[in-house]
Short mmCIF file of N, CA, C and O in Angstrom, two decimals:
data_model
loop_
_atom_site.label_atom_id
_atom_site.label_comp_id
_atom_site.label_asym_id
_atom_site.label_seq_id
_atom_site.Cartn_x
_atom_site.Cartn_y
_atom_site.Cartn_z
N MET A 10 0.79 -1.46 -0.18
CA MET A 10 0.24 0.18 -0.07
C MET A 10 0.97 1.16 -0.01
O MET A 10 1.81 1.51 0.89
N LYS A 11 0.76 2.35 -0.73
CA LYS A 11 1.11 3.13 -0.64
C LYS A 11 0.93 4.40 0.09
O LYS A 11 -0.06 4.25 0.22
N SER A 12 1.93 4.79 0.89
CA SER A 12 1.15 6.47 1.64
C SER A 12 0.96 7.67 0.58
O SER A 12 2.09 7.11 -0.02
N LEU A 13 0.93 8.32 1.63
CA LEU A 13 0.65 9.45 1.10
C LEU A 13 1.63 10.21 1.00
O LEU A 13 2.38 10.44 2.16
N PRO A 14 2.12 11.62 0.34
CA PRO A 14 3.11 11.86 0.53
C PRO A 14 3.01 13.16 2.23
O PRO A 14 1.43 13.55 1.91
N LEU A 15 4.19 13.56 2.37
CA LEU A 15 3.77 14.31 3.90
C LEU A 15 2.92 16.03 3.57
O LEU A 15 2.19 15.85 4.42
N VAL A 16 3.55 16.36 2.61
CA VAL A 16 2.65 17.82 1.89
C VAL A 16 1.70 17.40 1.43
O VAL A 16 1.18 18.31 1.81
N THR A 17 0.84 16.10 1.03
CA THR A 17 -0.71 16.54 0.66
C THR A 17 -1.19 15.79 2.12
O THR A 17 -2.71 16.69 2.22
N ILE A 18 -0.81 15.57 3.16
CA ILE A 18 -1.64 15.29 5.12
C ILE A 18 -1.38 16.90 4.93
O ILE A 18 -2.38 16.60 5.60
N ILE A 19 -0.20 16.85 5.34
CA ILE A 19 -0.51 19.06 5.61
C ILE A 19 -1.04 20.07 5.00
O ILE A 19 -1.84 20.55 5.38
N SER A 20 -0.96 19.30 3.94
CA SER A 20 -2.17 20.71 2.39
C SER A 20 -3.46 20.25 3.47
O SER A 20 -4.04 21.35 3.25
N ALA A 21 -3.89 18.82 3.37
CA ALA A 21 -5.36 19.10 3.53
C ALA A 21 -6.21 19.41 5.17
O ALA A 21 -6.60 19.95 5.27
N PHE A 22 -4.91 18.42 5.91
CA PHE A 22 -4.63 19.78 7.34
C PHE A 22 -4.84 21.19 7.54
O PHE A 22 -6.05 21.47 8.30
N ILE A 23 -4.75 21.57 6.87
CA ILE A 23 -4.80 23.37 6.91
C ILE A 23 -6.22 23.44 6.11
O ILE A 23 -6.41 24.43 6.63
N PHE A 24 -6.07 23.31 5.20
CA PHE A 24 -7.47 23.25 4.25
C PHE A 24 -8.61 22.90 5.08
O PHE A 24 -9.11 23.70 5.18
N LEU A 25 -8.66 21.81 6.34
CA LEU A 25 -9.83 21.64 6.65
C LEU A 25 -9.65 22.68 7.87
O LEU A 25 -10.64 22.58 8.92
N SER A 26 -8.48 22.90 8.85
CA SER A 26 -8.61 23.63 9.80
C SER A 26 -8.90 25.40 9.32
O SER A 26 -9.83 25.23 10.13
N ALA A 27 -8.71 26.04 8.62
CA ALA A 27 -9.20 27.07 7.73
C ALA A 27 -10.76 26.68 7.30
O ALA A 27 -11.70 28.03 8.06
N SER A 28 -11.19 25.78 6.54
CA SER A 28 -12.76 26.01 7.08
C SER A 28 -13.40 25.47 8.06
O SER A 28 -14.79 26.17 7.91
N CYS A 29 -12.52 25.22 9.14
CA CYS A 29 -13.31 24.68 10.96
C CYS A 29 -13.36 26.30 11.07
O CYS A 29 -14.15 26.37 11.99
N ASP A 30 -12.18 26.71 11.00
CA ASP A 30 -12.46 27.77 11.97
C ASP A 30 -13.16 29.48 10.97
O ASP A 30 -14.39 29.76 11.84
N ARG A 31 -13.57 29.02 9.78
CA ARG A 31 -14.17 29.90 9.01
C ARG A 31 -16.16 29.66 9.52
O ARG A 31 -16.79 30.03 9.55
N ASN A 32 -16.54 28.34 9.32
CA ASN A 32 -17.83 28.02 10.15
C ASN A 32 -17.78 28.35 11.70
O ASN A 32 -18.63 28.51 11.80
N ARG A 33 -16.79 28.06 12.79
CA ARG A 33 -16.52 28.74 13.79
C ARG A 33 -16.68 30.28 13.92
O ARG A 33 -18.03 30.75 14.41
N GLN A 34 -16.61 31.16 12.58
CA GLN A 34 -16.89 32.45 13.27
C GLN A 34 -18.05 32.58 12.56
O GLN A 34 -19.21 33.81 12.79
N GLU A 35 -19.14 32.46 11.61
CA GLU A 35 -20.23 32.29 11.30
C GLU A 35 -21.00 31.93 12.13
O GLU A 35 -22.16 32.43 11.83
N GLU A 36 -21.24 31.10 12.71
CA GLU A 36 -21.49 30.72 13.92
C GLU A 36 -21.09 31.51 15.45
O GLU A 36 -22.60 31.32 15.70
N GLN A 37 -20.55 32.19 15.22
CA GLN A 37 -20.89 32.72 16.64
C GLN A 37 -20.69 34.57 16.45
O GLN A 37 -19.86 35.28 16.33
N LYS A 38 -21.56 34.79 15.77
CA LYS A 38 -22.52 35.60 15.03
C LYS A 38 -23.09 36.75 16.49
O LYS A 38 -23.71 35.97 16.94
N SER A 39 -22.98 38.02 16.59
CA SER A 39 -23.39 38.20 17.47
C SER A 39 -24.73 38.72 17.74
O SER A 39 -25.54 39.14 16.52
N PRO A 40 -25.15 39.26 18.43
CA PRO A 40 -26.69 39.20 18.54
C PRO A 40 -27.40 40.61 17.37
O PRO A 40 -28.17 40.33 17.20
N SER A 41 -26.08 41.67 17.36
CA SER A 41 -27.12 42.66 16.68
C SER A 41 -26.97 42.90 15.53
O SER A 41 -27.39 42.69 14.39
N GLU A 42 -25.43 41.05 15.01
CA GLU A 42 -25.69 40.58 13.23
C GLU A 42 -26.98 39.86 13.04
O GLU A 42 -27.48 39.72 12.12
N SER A 43 -26.95 39.20 14.33
CA SER A 43 -28.59 38.59 13.70
C SER A 43 -30.11 39.58 13.75
O SER A 43 -30.53 39.09 12.11
N GLN A 44 -29.89 40.49 14.26
CA GLN A 44 -30.95 41.35 14.17
C GLN A 44 -30.70 41.53 12.61
O GLN A 44 -31.88 42.04 12.11
N ASP A 45 -29.49 42.00 12.62
CA ASP A 45 -29.17 43.31 10.69
C ASP A 45 -30.02 41.49 9.98
O ASP A 45 -30.41 41.85 9.10
N LEU A 46 -29.37 40.41 9.76
CA LEU A 46 -29.94 40.07 9.05
C LEU A 46 -31.63 39.63 9.14
O LEU A 46 -32.32 38.96 8.19
N ILE A 47 -32.41 39.38 9.71
CA ILE A 47 -33.44 39.52 10.58
C ILE A 47 -34.23 40.80 9.95
O ILE A 47 -35.29 40.61 9.35
N GLU A 48 -33.76 41.55 9.46
CA GLU A 48 -34.37 42.79 9.17
C GLU A 48 -33.89 43.26 7.69
O GLU A 48 -34.73 43.19 6.57
N GLU A 49 -32.82 42.57 7.41
CA GLU A 49 -32.72 42.35 5.84
C GLU A 49 -34.06 41.55 4.96
O GLU A 49 -34.62 41.63 4.21
N ASN A 50 -34.02 40.55 5.73
CA ASN A 50 -35.48 39.35 5.67
C ASN A 50 -36.68 40.07 4.97
O ASN A 50 -37.75 40.03 4.04
N SER A 51 -36.70 41.41 5.83
CA SER A 51 -37.76 42.09 6.93
C SER A 51 -38.19 43.27 5.69
O SER A 51 -39.43 43.60 5.19
N ASP A 52 -37.06 43.52 4.63
CA ASP A 52 -36.69 44.33 3.69
C ASP A 52 -37.54 43.33 2.27
O ASP A 52 -36.86 44.96 0.94
N LEU A 53 -37.93 43.15 1.89
CA LEU A 53 -38.54 41.61 1.07
C LEU A 53 -39.69 43.06 0.51
O LEU A 53 -40.58 43.30 0.73
N PRO A 54 -39.54 42.97 -0.93
CA PRO A 54 -40.36 43.70 -1.47
C PRO A 54 -42.33 42.75 -1.00
O PRO A 54 -41.85 42.10 -1.19
N ARG A 55 -42.99 43.84 -1.45
CA ARG A 55 -44.26 43.70 -1.35
C ARG A 55 -44.72 42.33 -2.33
O ARG A 55 -45.56 40.98 -1.69
N ASN A 56 -44.21 42.40 -3.45
CA ASN A 56 -44.75 41.75 -4.09
C ASN A 56 -44.33 40.25 -4.25
O ASN A 56 -44.24 39.27 -5.31
N THR A 57 -43.39 39.99 -3.34
CA THR A 57 -42.62 38.28 -3.11
C THR A 57 -43.39 37.99 -2.55
O THR A 57 -44.29 37.15 -2.05
N LYS A 58 -42.91 36.41 -3.54
CA LYS A 58 -43.86 35.54 -3.55
C LYS A 58 -42.66 33.90 -2.92
O LYS A 58 -41.53 34.13 -3.23
N TYR A 59 -43.53 33.17 -2.02
CA TYR A 59 -42.60 31.80 -2.20
C TYR A 59 -42.86 30.75 -2.27
O TYR A 59 -43.98 30.32 -2.27
N VAL A 60 -41.64 30.15 -2.73
CA VAL A 60 -41.59 29.10 -4.00
C VAL A 60 -41.28 27.78 -3.43
O VAL A 60 -40.23 27.97 -2.83
N PHE A 61 -41.71 26.38 -3.36
CA PHE A 61 -40.29 25.65 -3.90
C PHE A 61 -41.46 24.69 -5.01
O PHE A 61 -42.30 24.34 -5.72
N VAL A 62 -40.13 23.17 -5.26
CA VAL A 62 -40.32 22.78 -6.55
C VAL A 62 -40.46 21.90 -5.61
O VAL A 62 -39.98 20.54 -5.41
N ILE A 63 -41.87 20.23 -7.09
CA ILE A 63 -42.14 19.17 -6.98
C ILE A 63 -41.27 18.74 -8.20
O ILE A 63 -41.23 19.09 -9.13
N LEU A 64 -41.01 17.60 -7.88
CA LEU A 64 -40.10 16.72 -9.26
C LEU A 64 -40.24 15.22 -8.68
O LEU A 64 -40.31 14.62 -7.05
N TYR A 65 -41.83 14.33 -9.97
CA TYR A 65 -41.75 13.75 -9.67
C TYR A 65 -40.94 12.50 -10.07
O TYR A 65 -39.84 12.98 -11.66
N VAL A 66 -39.41 11.89 -10.08
CA VAL A 66 -38.42 11.20 -10.61
C VAL A 66 -38.26 9.39 -10.44
O VAL A 66 -39.61 9.01 -9.76
N GLU A 67 -38.29 8.98 -11.72
CA GLU A 67 -38.19 7.80 -11.36
C GLU A 67 -36.29 6.95 -11.15
O GLU A 67 -35.89 7.83 -12.21
N GLN A 68 -35.81 5.59 -10.41
CA GLN A 68 -34.46 5.60 -10.25
C GLN A 68 -34.95 4.43 -10.56
O GLN A 68 -35.68 3.58 -9.87
N THR A 69 -33.66 3.86 -11.38
CA THR A 69 -33.58 1.98 -11.36
C THR A 69 -32.72 1.15 -10.21
O THR A 69 -32.00 2.11 -9.75
N GLU A 70 -33.71 0.65 -9.50
CA GLU A 70 -32.83 0.42 -7.72
C GLU A 70 -32.92 -1.27 -8.02
O GLU A 70 -33.55 -1.87 -8.26
N GLY A 71 -32.50 -1.47 -7.24
CA GLY A 71 -31.78 -3.16 -6.43
C GLY A 71 -31.43 -4.62 -7.20
O GLY A 71 -31.55 -3.73 -8.99
N TYR A 72 -31.43 -5.03 -7.48
CA TYR A 72 -31.48 -6.57 -8.41
C TYR A 72 -32.42 -7.64 -8.14
O TYR A 72 -32.75 -8.40 -7.05
N PRO A 73 -33.25 -7.97 -8.80
CA PRO A 73 -33.31 -7.65 -10.26
C PRO A 73 -33.91 -6.10 -10.40
O PRO A 73 -34.60 -5.74 -10.26
N PRO A 74 -33.00 -5.11 -11.64
CA PRO A 74 -33.34 -3.93 -11.93
C PRO A 74 -35.15 -4.22 -11.35
O PRO A 74 -35.09 -4.10 -11.82
N GLN A 75 -35.43 -2.22 -10.72
CA GLN A 75 -36.39 -2.40 -10.17
C GLN A 75 -36.96 -0.69 -11.08
O GLN A 75 -36.01 0.19 -10.09
N VAL A 76 -38.29 -0.22 -11.64
CA VAL A 76 -37.84 1.09 -11.41
C VAL A 76 -38.55 1.25 -10.03
O VAL A 76 -40.14 1.50 -10.25
N MET A 77 -38.20 2.62 -9.34
CA MET A 77 -38.87 2.89 -8.21
C MET A 77 -39.53 4.54 -8.58
O MET A 77 -38.39 5.04 -9.63
N THR A 78 -40.49 4.79 -8.49
CA THR A 78 -41.16 6.64 -8.40
C THR A 78 -40.20 6.83 -7.26
O THR A 78 -41.08 6.34 -5.90
N TYR A 79 -39.93 8.50 -7.02
CA TYR A 79 -40.17 9.52 -6.26
C TYR A 79 -40.54 10.67 -6.40
O TYR A 79 -40.67 10.96 -7.20
N THR A 80 -41.09 10.97 -5.56
CA THR A 80 -41.02 12.64 -5.14
C THR A 80 -39.78 13.75 -4.81
O THR A 80 -39.49 13.16 -3.45
N ASN A 81 -39.46 14.74 -4.87
CA ASN A 81 -38.12 15.54 -4.68
C ASN A 81 -38.83 16.82 -4.32
O ASN A 81 -39.15 17.09 -5.44
N LEU A 82 -38.45 17.56 -2.81
CA LEU A 82 -38.89 18.52 -2.92
C LEU A 82 -37.96 19.81 -2.69
O LEU A 82 -36.33 19.41 -1.88
N SER A 83 -37.46 20.80 -3.04
CA SER A 83 -36.93 21.47 -3.40
C SER A 83 -37.18 22.33 -1.87
O SER A 83 -38.59 22.27 -1.05
N GLY A 84 -36.04 23.43 -1.48
CA GLY A 84 -36.77 23.78 -0.13
C GLY A 84 -37.35 25.15 -0.99
O GLY A 84 -37.87 25.48 -1.63
N ILE A 85 -37.20 25.97 0.36
CA ILE A 85 -38.78 27.00 -0.13
C ILE A 85 -37.57 28.68 -0.44
O ILE A 85 -36.56 29.20 -0.12
N GLU A 86 -37.98 28.85 -1.69
CA GLU A 86 -37.13 30.89 -1.56
C GLU A 86 -38.25 32.12 -1.79
O GLU A 86 -39.22 30.96 -2.20
N ALA A 87 -37.80 32.62 -2.15
CA ALA A 87 -37.92 34.05 -1.39
C ALA A 87 -38.01 34.20 -2.83
O ALA A 87 -36.83 34.65 -2.91
N VAL A 88 -39.12 34.77 -4.23
CA VAL A 88 -39.05 35.02 -5.05
C VAL A 88 -39.61 36.25 -5.56
O VAL A 88 -40.96 36.54 -5.30
N ALA A 89 -39.12 37.46 -5.63
CA ALA A 89 -39.37 38.81 -6.17
C ALA A 89 -40.09 39.14 -7.37
O ALA A 89 -39.30 38.10 -8.61
N ASP A 90 -40.81 39.40 -7.63
CA ASP A 90 -41.50 39.65 -9.01
C ASP A 90 -41.72 38.38 -10.33
O ASP A 90 -40.98 38.45 -11.60
N LEU A 91 -42.10 37.96 -9.44
CA LEU A 91 -42.56 36.08 -10.47
C LEU A 91 -43.16 35.83 -11.29
O LEU A 91 -44.11 36.95 -11.27
N ASP A 92 -42.52 35.64 -12.81
CA ASP A 92 -43.36 35.93 -13.64
C ASP A 92 -43.20 34.33 -14.17
O ASP A 92 -42.64 33.43 -13.71
N GLU A 93 -44.08 33.69 -15.77
CA GLU A 93 -44.33 32.43 -15.94
C GLU A 93 -42.57 32.58 -16.63
O GLU A 93 -42.16 30.81 -15.80
N ASP A 94 -41.07 33.15 -16.91
CA ASP A 94 -40.50 32.95 -16.80
C ASP A 94 -39.45 32.16 -15.61
O ASP A 94 -39.51 31.41 -16.54
N ARG A 95 -39.93 33.43 -14.63
CA ARG A 95 -38.72 33.12 -13.91
C ARG A 95 -39.47 31.71 -13.29
O ARG A 95 -38.43 30.56 -12.63
N LYS A 96 -40.58 31.50 -13.61
CA LYS A 96 -41.20 29.88 -12.93
C LYS A 96 -40.53 29.01 -13.29
O LYS A 96 -39.43 28.06 -12.77
N TYR A 97 -39.75 29.12 -14.75
CA TYR A 97 -39.79 28.09 -15.93
C TYR A 97 -38.18 28.16 -15.09
O TYR A 97 -37.80 26.66 -15.61
N ARG A 98 -37.69 28.80 -15.42
CA ARG A 98 -35.91 28.86 -14.27
C ARG A 98 -36.06 28.08 -13.69
O ARG A 98 -35.05 27.60 -13.40
N ILE A 99 -36.73 28.59 -12.68
CA ILE A 99 -35.92 28.07 -11.12
C ILE A 99 -36.64 26.81 -11.21
O ILE A 99 -36.09 25.79 -10.47
N MET A 100 -37.68 25.74 -12.11
CA MET A 100 -38.39 24.73 -12.40
C MET A 100 -36.74 23.73 -13.36
O MET A 100 -36.34 22.74 -12.56
N ASP A 101 -36.82 24.79 -13.83
CA ASP A 101 -35.22 24.29 -14.64
C ASP A 101 -33.63 24.07 -13.84
O ASP A 101 -32.76 22.74 -14.38
N GLN A 102 -33.66 25.18 -12.89
CA GLN A 102 -32.44 24.57 -12.09
C GLN A 102 -32.32 23.63 -11.02
O GLN A 102 -31.93 22.79 -11.58
N CYS A 103 -33.52 23.30 -10.16
CA CYS A 103 -34.17 22.29 -9.93
C CYS A 103 -34.01 20.58 -10.16
O CYS A 103 -32.56 19.59 -9.64
N GLU A 104 -34.18 20.37 -11.90
CA GLU A 104 -34.31 19.65 -11.81
C GLU A 104 -32.68 19.66 -13.07
O GLU A 104 -32.19 18.15 -12.95
N ALA A 105 -32.13 20.09 -12.72
CA ALA A 105 -30.55 20.08 -13.44
C ALA A 105 -29.45 19.55 -12.31
O ALA A 105 -28.84 18.47 -12.13
N PHE A 106 -29.84 20.73 -11.08
CA PHE A 106 -29.20 19.69 -9.89
C PHE A 106 -29.28 18.12 -9.55
O PHE A 106 -28.88 17.65 -9.05
N TYR A 107 -31.05 18.03 -9.67
CA TYR A 107 -30.69 16.68 -9.28
C TYR A 107 -30.83 15.73 -10.22
O TYR A 107 -30.08 14.88 -10.11
N LEU A 108 -30.73 16.23 -11.65
CA LEU A 108 -29.52 15.49 -12.70
C LEU A 108 -28.88 15.72 -12.32
O LEU A 108 -27.80 14.31 -13.01
N ASN A 109 -27.84 15.99 -12.19
CA ASN A 109 -26.14 16.50 -12.14
C ASN A 109 -26.07 15.27 -10.32
O ASN A 109 -24.43 15.66 -10.87
N SER A 110 -27.37 15.05 -9.82
CA SER A 110 -26.69 14.30 -8.23
C SER A 110 -25.95 13.11 -9.08
O SER A 110 -26.52 12.12 -9.61
N VAL A 111 -24.70 12.84 -7.63
CA VAL A 111 -24.64 11.06 -7.43
C VAL A 111 -25.99 10.71 -7.78
O VAL A 111 -26.08 9.61 -8.52
N LYS A 112 -26.91 10.56 -7.07
CA LYS A 112 -28.14 9.94 -6.90
C LYS A 112 -28.70 9.30 -7.91
O LYS A 112 -28.90 7.49 -8.84
N ALA A 113 -28.91 10.35 -8.94
CA ALA A 113 -29.63 10.04 -10.25
C ALA A 113 -28.64 9.72 -11.12
O ALA A 113 -28.72 9.30 -11.55
N ALA A 114 -26.90 9.68 -11.22
CA ALA A 114 -26.53 9.52 -11.84
C ALA A 114 -26.14 7.84 -11.88
O ALA A 114 -25.90 6.78 -12.41
N LEU A 115 -26.49 7.51 -10.64
CA LEU A 115 -25.60 5.52 -9.39
C LEU A 115 -27.18 5.22 -10.01
O LEU A 115 -27.27 4.13 -10.63
N HIS A 116 -28.26 5.67 -10.64
CA HIS A 116 -29.80 4.91 -10.76
C HIS A 116 -30.90 5.14 -11.72
O HIS A 116 -31.64 5.12 -12.39
N LYS A 117 -29.61 5.60 -12.69
CA LYS A 117 -29.96 6.16 -13.74
C LYS A 117 -31.58 7.59 -13.54
O LYS A 117 -32.26 6.65 -14.25
N GLY A 118 -31.13 8.06 -13.18
CA GLY A 118 -32.59 8.92 -12.67
C GLY A 118 -33.04 8.89 -14.13
O GLY A 118 -32.35 10.22 -14.95
N ALA A 119 -34.43 9.80 -13.98
CA ALA A 119 -34.84 10.67 -14.82
C ALA A 119 -36.19 11.49 -14.34
O ALA A 119 -37.17 11.08 -13.45
N VAL A 120 -36.35 12.71 -14.31
CA VAL A 120 -37.78 13.31 -13.96
C VAL A 120 -38.57 13.25 -14.99
O VAL A 120 -38.38 13.25 -16.14
N ARG A 121 -40.08 12.62 -14.42
CA ARG A 121 -41.13 12.47 -15.10
C ARG A 121 -42.24 13.47 -15.61
O ARG A 121 -42.83 13.99 -16.00
N ASP A 122 -42.14 14.29 -14.49
CA ASP A 122 -43.28 15.77 -14.23
C ASP A 122 -42.04 16.80 -13.19
O ASP A 122 -41.92 16.22 -12.13
N ARG A 123 -42.90 17.43 -13.00
CA ARG A 123 -42.34 18.65 -12.13
C ARG A 123 -43.33 19.59 -11.88
O ARG A 123 -44.25 20.08 -13.06
N GLU A 124 -43.70 20.23 -11.29
CA GLU A 124 -44.40 21.05 -10.45
C GLU A 124 -43.43 22.63 -10.14
O GLU A 124 -43.34 22.49 -8.92
N ILE A 125 -44.12 23.72 -10.04
CA ILE A 125 -43.69 24.92 -8.98
C ILE A 125 -44.78 25.59 -7.99
O ILE A 125 -46.13 25.04 -8.60
N GLN A 126 -44.75 25.56 -6.62
CA GLN A 126 -45.89 25.85 -5.95
C GLN A 126 -45.48 27.01 -5.78
O GLN A 126 -44.08 27.32 -4.77
N VAL A 127 -46.62 27.94 -5.61
CA VAL A 127 -46.59 29.56 -5.31
C VAL A 127 -47.81 29.38 -4.07
O VAL A 127 -48.28 29.71 -4.20
N PHE A 128 -46.81 30.50 -3.42
CA PHE A 128 -47.79 31.32 -1.99
C PHE A 128 -46.85 32.69 -1.62
O PHE A 128 -46.80 33.43 -2.29
N ASP A 129 -48.65 33.69 -1.20
CA ASP A 129 -47.78 34.32 -0.15
C ASP A 129 -47.39 34.40 0.41
O ASP A 129 -46.39 35.99 0.97
N THR A 130 -47.56 33.99 1.36
CA THR A 130 -46.42 34.15 2.32
C THR A 130 -45.62 32.81 2.40
O THR A 130 -46.02 31.27 2.84
N TYR A 131 -45.10 32.69 3.30
CA TYR A 131 -43.21 31.52 3.25
C TYR A 131 -44.19 30.41 4.27
O TYR A 131 -44.26 29.66 4.43
N ALA A 132 -45.00 31.62 5.68
CA ALA A 132 -45.72 30.31 6.65
C ALA A 132 -46.93 29.15 5.67
O ALA A 132 -47.32 28.09 5.75
N GLN A 133 -47.33 29.94 4.54
CA GLN A 133 -48.48 28.54 3.87
C GLN A 133 -47.75 27.97 2.65
O GLN A 133 -47.82 26.75 2.79
N ALA A 134 -46.74 27.64 2.76
CA ALA A 134 -45.18 27.11 1.87
C ALA A 134 -44.61 26.42 2.74
O ALA A 134 -44.93 25.07 2.22
N SER A 135 -44.63 26.78 3.76
CA SER A 135 -44.51 25.84 4.99
C SER A 135 -45.15 24.39 5.43
O SER A 135 -44.88 23.68 5.31
N ARG A 136 -46.37 24.97 5.14
CA ARG A 136 -47.34 24.32 5.66
C ARG A 136 -47.30 23.17 4.53
O ARG A 136 -48.14 21.85 4.75
N ALA A 137 -48.19 24.08 3.22
CA ALA A 137 -47.97 23.21 1.92
C ALA A 137 -47.27 21.88 1.70
O ALA A 137 -47.73 21.26 1.56
N ARG A 138 -45.96 22.36 1.99
CA ARG A 138 -44.68 21.45 1.37
C ARG A 138 -44.77 20.29 3.35
O ARG A 138 -44.14 18.85 2.56
N GLU A 139 -45.06 20.74 4.30
CA GLU A 139 -45.26 19.55 5.09
C GLU A 139 -46.51 18.45 5.05
O GLU A 139 -45.79 17.61 5.51
N GLU A 140 -46.74 19.10 4.25
CA GLU A 140 -48.22 18.37 3.94
C GLU A 140 -47.94 17.22 2.90
O GLU A 140 -48.14 16.06 2.68
N ILE A 141 -47.06 17.35 1.85
CA ILE A 141 -46.65 16.53 0.78
C ILE A 141 -45.32 15.46 1.58
O ILE A 141 -45.62 14.93 1.25
N VAL A 142 -44.71 16.06 2.69
CA VAL A 142 -43.61 15.44 3.47
C VAL A 142 -44.62 14.31 3.88
O VAL A 142 -44.35 12.68 3.73
N LYS A 143 -45.65 14.78 4.66
CA LYS A 143 -46.66 13.64 5.82
C LYS A 143 -46.79 12.57 4.66
O LYS A 143 -47.00 11.72 5.32
N SER A 144 -47.63 13.19 3.24
CA SER A 144 -48.60 12.61 2.78
C SER A 144 -47.68 10.82 2.18
O SER A 144 -47.68 10.20 1.54
N HIS A 145 -45.93 11.76 1.89
CA HIS A 145 -45.11 10.33 1.13
C HIS A 145 -44.72 9.97 2.34
O HIS A 145 -44.17 8.89 1.62
N ASN A 146 -44.83 10.29 3.58
CA ASN A 146 -44.19 9.28 4.65
C ASN A 146 -45.13 8.50 5.09
O ASN A 146 -44.72 7.26 5.54
N ASN A 147 -46.07 8.46 4.47
CA ASN A 147 -47.35 6.85 5.21
C ASN A 147 -47.01 5.99 4.13
O ASN A 147 -47.17 5.89 3.50
#
């Protein structure tokens, strides 16, 4: 078995240390910085909509291979000035994200259908998304 050069090990350690330090710094925000983030979110335009995408996908799994159908949900996004072009762009991005995933590559994943759900408030979007998750877990 070949061992890794010491330079490679040291480089990986430095990279991981820097990454961990950056994550710790992001977690240790002061209360005033946290309040600034809340205020930034409250400055969203009045015509903001909250959306999530539903992908209906098929994947080949198991032995003998069987085609399985799944429902994938995106996260909820706040979108200003939502029109038909923007809706399709969001759906295209979600579909591309899935198709470029390791899971889709390993299981010959294919998107059979997709839809976008649009809501006036985040709470409405969250409740609707939760209902879909519950209905697919039963």
